[in-house]
Coordinates of C-alpha atoms and ligand atoms in Angstrom, one line a residue:
M301 CA 3.9 17.4 -3.7
Y302 CA 1.8 14.4 -4.7
K303 CA 2.3 12.4 -2.1
K304 CA -0.3 10.0 -2.9
I305 CA -1.1 6.3 -4.3
I306 CA -0.2 5.6 -8.0
V307 CA -1.5 2.3 -9.1
F308 CA -0.5 0.4 -12.5
E309 CA -3.6 -2.0 -13.6
G310 CA -4.3 -4.5 -16.6
V311 CA -4.0 -7.6 -17.4
D312 CA -1.4 -9.6 -17.4
G313 CA 1.6 -9.5 -19.8
T314 CA 0.9 -5.4 -20.3
G315 CA 4.1 -4.1 -19.2
K316 CA 3.0 -2.9 -16.0
S317 CA 5.8 -4.0 -14.1
Y318 CA 8.2 -2.3 -16.4
H319 CA 6.5 0.8 -15.9
I320 CA 6.4 1.1 -12.8
N321 CA 9.9 0.5 -12.4
Q322 CA 10.5 3.1 -14.5
V323 CA 8.6 5.1 -13.0
A324 CA 10.3 4.5 -9.5
K325 CA 14.0 4.8 -11.3
F326 CA 12.8 8.5 -12.0
L327 CA 11.7 9.5 -8.8
K328 CA 14.7 8.3 -7.6
S329 CA 16.7 10.5 -9.5
K330 CA 14.7 13.5 -8.5
K331 CA 15.4 12.3 -4.7
I332 CA 11.5 12.1 -4.6
K333 CA 10.6 9.8 -1.3
F334 CA 8.6 6.6 -2.9
I335 CA 7.4 3.0 -1.8
K336 CA 6.7 0.7 -4.4
F337 CA 5.5 -2.7 -3.8
R338 CA 3.3 -5.6 -5.7
E339 CA -0.1 -7.0 -5.0
P340 CA -0.7 -9.9 -4.4
G341 CA 3.0 -9.6 -2.4
G342 CA 4.5 -6.4 -0.9
S343 CA 4.7 -6.7 2.7
S344 CA 6.4 -10.1 4.1
N345 CA 3.6 -11.6 5.0
S346 CA 1.7 -10.6 2.0
E347 CA 4.2 -12.1 -0.2
I348 CA 4.0 -15.5 1.8
I349 CA 0.7 -15.2 1.1
R350 CA 1.0 -14.5 -2.8
K351 CA 3.6 -18.0 -2.9
I352 CA 0.2 -19.5 -1.8
I353 CA -1.6 -18.0 -4.3
L354 CA -0.2 -18.0 -7.0
K355 CA 1.3 -22.0 -6.9
N356 CA 0.6 -23.7 -10.2
N357 CA -1.4 -27.0 -8.8
S358 CA -3.3 -24.9 -6.4
S359 CA -6.5 -26.5 -5.7
L360 CA -7.7 -23.7 -3.4
S361 CA -11.6 -22.4 -4.2
K362 CA -12.0 -18.9 -6.1
E363 CA -13.7 -17.6 -3.1
S364 CA -10.7 -18.8 -0.7
D365 CA -8.4 -17.1 -3.3
L366 CA -10.3 -13.5 -2.8
L367 CA -10.1 -14.1 0.7
L368 CA -6.3 -14.5 0.6
Y369 CA -6.2 -11.5 -2.0
L370 CA -8.1 -9.5 0.7
A371 CA -5.6 -10.7 3.9
A372 CA -2.6 -9.8 1.8
R373 CA -4.0 -6.2 0.9
K374 CA -4.9 -6.0 5.0
E375 CA -0.9 -6.8 5.8
N376 CA 0.2 -4.1 3.0
Y377 CA -2.4 -1.5 4.7
D378 CA -1.1 -2.1 8.1
K379 CA 2.7 -2.2 7.2
L380 CA 3.3 -0.3 4.1
I381 CA 0.3 1.8 3.2
K382 CA -0.6 3.5 6.3
P383 CA 3.0 4.3 7.9
N384 CA 3.6 6.0 4.8
L385 CA 0.2 7.6 3.5
K386 CA 1.1 11.5 3.1
K387 CA 4.6 11.2 3.5
K388 CA 6.0 9.2 0.6
I389 CA 4.4 8.2 -2.9
I390 CA 2.8 5.1 -3.1
L391 CA 3.3 3.1 -6.3
I392 CA 1.3 -0.3 -6.4
D393 CA 1.6 -2.8 -9.5
R394 CA -2.4 -4.1 -9.0
F395 CA -4.7 -2.8 -6.1
V396 CA -8.9 -2.8 -5.5
D397 CA -9.3 -2.9 -9.1
S398 CA -7.7 -5.7 -9.8
T399 CA -9.7 -7.8 -7.2
L400 CA -12.9 -6.5 -9.0
A401 CA -11.4 -7.2 -12.7
Y402 CA -10.7 -10.6 -11.9
Q403 CA -12.4 -11.9 -8.8
H404 CA -15.9 -10.5 -10.1
Y405 CA -16.1 -9.8 -13.5
G406 CA -13.4 -12.8 -14.6
F407 CA -15.0 -15.2 -11.7
N408 CA -17.8 -13.9 -11.0
I409 CA -17.9 -13.5 -7.4
N410 CA -20.5 -11.4 -6.4
E411 CA -19.4 -7.4 -6.8
K412 CA -21.0 -6.2 -3.2
K413 CA -19.5 -8.9 -1.4
I414 CA -16.1 -7.7 -2.9
K415 CA -16.7 -4.3 -1.8
Y416 CA -17.6 -4.8 1.3
L417 CA -15.1 -7.2 2.3
N418 CA -12.7 -4.4 0.5
N419 CA -13.8 -2.2 3.0
F420 CA -13.3 -4.2 5.8
V421 CA -9.5 -4.4 4.9
I422 CA -8.9 -0.7 3.8
G423 CA -11.8 1.8 4.5
N424 CA -12.5 4.1 2.2
L425 CA -9.0 4.1 0.5
K426 CA -8.7 4.7 -3.0
A427 CA -5.7 5.3 -5.6
D428 CA -5.3 8.6 -6.6
Y429 CA -4.2 7.8 -9.7
T430 CA -4.4 4.8 -12.3
F431 CA -2.1 3.5 -14.7
L432 CA -4.6 1.2 -16.8
H433 CA -2.7 -0.5 -19.4
I434 CA -4.7 -2.5 -21.9
L435 CA -4.2 -4.6 -25.0
P436 CA -6.1 -5.0 -28.4
H437 CA -8.3 -8.0 -28.3
K438 CA -6.4 -10.0 -30.7
L439 CA -3.2 -9.6 -28.9
L440 CA -4.5 -10.5 -26.0
A441 CA -3.5 -13.9 -26.1
K442 CA -0.4 -13.5 -27.4
R443 CA 1.0 -11.7 -24.8
I444 CA -0.3 -13.9 -22.1
G445 CA 1.3 -17.5 -22.9
G446 CA 4.4 -18.5 -20.8
K447 CA 2.9 -20.2 -17.7
K448 CA 4.4 -18.2 -14.9
N449 CA 1.6 -18.9 -12.3
K450 CA -1.7 -20.4 -12.8
Y451 CA -3.8 -17.3 -14.1
D452 CA -1.3 -17.7 -17.1
N453 CA -3.3 -21.0 -18.1
Y454 CA -6.7 -19.1 -18.0
S455 CA -8.0 -18.8 -21.9
K456 CA -8.2 -15.5 -24.1
K457 CA -12.0 -15.3 -23.1
F458 CA -11.2 -15.0 -19.8
Y459 CA -8.9 -11.9 -19.9
E460 CA -11.1 -10.5 -22.4
K461 CA -13.9 -10.5 -19.6
V462 CA -11.2 -9.3 -17.2
Q463 CA -9.8 -6.4 -19.5
N464 CA -13.6 -5.1 -20.3
G465 CA -14.2 -5.2 -16.4
F466 CA -11.1 -3.0 -15.6
I467 CA -12.6 -0.5 -18.4
K468 CA -15.9 -0.6 -17.1
I469 CA -14.7 0.1 -13.3
L470 CA -12.3 2.7 -14.3
G471 CA -14.2 4.2 -17.3
K472 CA -16.0 7.5 -15.8
N473 CA -12.6 7.9 -13.3
K474 CA -10.9 11.4 -14.3
H475 CA -7.8 10.3 -12.5
K476 CA -6.7 7.8 -15.0
M477 CA -4.6 7.4 -18.2
I478 CA -5.0 4.4 -20.4
I479 CA -1.9 3.2 -21.6
K480 CA -2.2 1.0 -24.8
A481 CA 0.1 -1.6 -24.4
D482 CA 0.5 -2.7 -27.9
L483 CA 2.2 0.8 -28.6
T484 CA 6.2 0.8 -28.1
K485 CA 7.6 0.9 -24.2
K486 CA 9.5 3.9 -25.1
F487 CA 6.0 5.7 -26.2
N488 CA 4.1 4.8 -23.2
E489 CA 7.0 5.3 -20.7
E490 CA 7.3 8.8 -22.1
K491 CA 3.8 9.5 -21.8
I492 CA 3.8 7.9 -18.1
I493 CA 6.5 10.1 -16.8
N494 CA 5.1 13.3 -18.2
Q495 CA 2.0 12.9 -16.6
I496 CA 3.6 12.0 -13.5
K497 CA 5.7 15.5 -13.6
K498 CA 2.4 16.9 -14.4
L499 CA 0.7 15.3 -11.2
L500 CA 3.9 16.3 -8.9
K501 CA 4.4 19.7 -10.6
I502 CA 8.0 19.0 -11.7
K503 CA 10.0 19.6 -14.7
Ligands
LIG1166 P1 1.4 -11.7 -11.4 O1 2.6 -12.9 -11.6 O2 1.8 -10.2 -10.5 O3 1.1 -10.9 -12.5 P2 1.7 -9.9 -13.5 O4 2.9 -9.8 -13.2 O5 0.9 -10.1 -14.9 O6 0.6 -8.6 -12.7 O7 0.4 -12.4 -10.9 C1 -0.5 -11.8 -10.1 C2 -1.9 -12.3 -10.6 O8 -2.9 -12.5 -9.6 C3 -2.7 -11.8 -11.9 O9 -3.0 -12.9 -12.8 C4 -3.9 -10.9 -11.4 C5 -4.2 -11.9 -10.2 N1 -5.0 -11.0 -9.0 C6 -6.5 -10.9 -8.8 O10 -6.8 -12.0 -9.4 N2 -7.1 -10.5 -7.6 C7 -6.2 -9.5 -7.1 O11 -7.0 -8.8 -6.3 C8 -4.9 -9.2 -7.4 C9 -3.9 -7.9 -6.7 C10 -4.3 -10.0 -8.4

């Protein structure tokens, strides 16, 4: 059985959270053990950190944000990932690649420093499979709106940089699937569930 880490990545508003929930429902229907959480957030301490980071009028610097994302990840590693590793499937809504895409490609924080800190927090642990949700450039701005948190105030240009970052990071990774978020939810859901079946070797 494939008891690995499956991550859902992509810029805001691309339907990642919908698809991770559909995968969770599917695994439940098959009685396959899994845990599911989001980053930032997840463990109870990480959910507290999430509120601090995403507060609309937050005046934290981009470096402070980075350290908080990693603090939240460390809590998830200790409390959710480590105890379940190789015991259950671990589904995560955003993980390491989000930190590189947003904090490096979006906010220009040095990539090596981010990788060093990430290694300090989770060692060499990596996602085993990633579903990367992308949007055509002309739809990026439309989908983003809504102002749920401070990131919803950033420009289309920012999201282009972040999305291009995701594409660069995952470009050569064979263990990924690109999900075109402008196609229908139903089509993408079928594609994702079929891939999950393949990974798990089930029908
Ligand atoms: P959230 O509302 O969870 O976004 P979504 O539902 O679209 O996934 O907000 C999480 C925000 O945090 C999102 O804008 C991306 C950002 N983020 C980073 O900048 N770095 C990180 O390492 C992580 C995990 C998230």
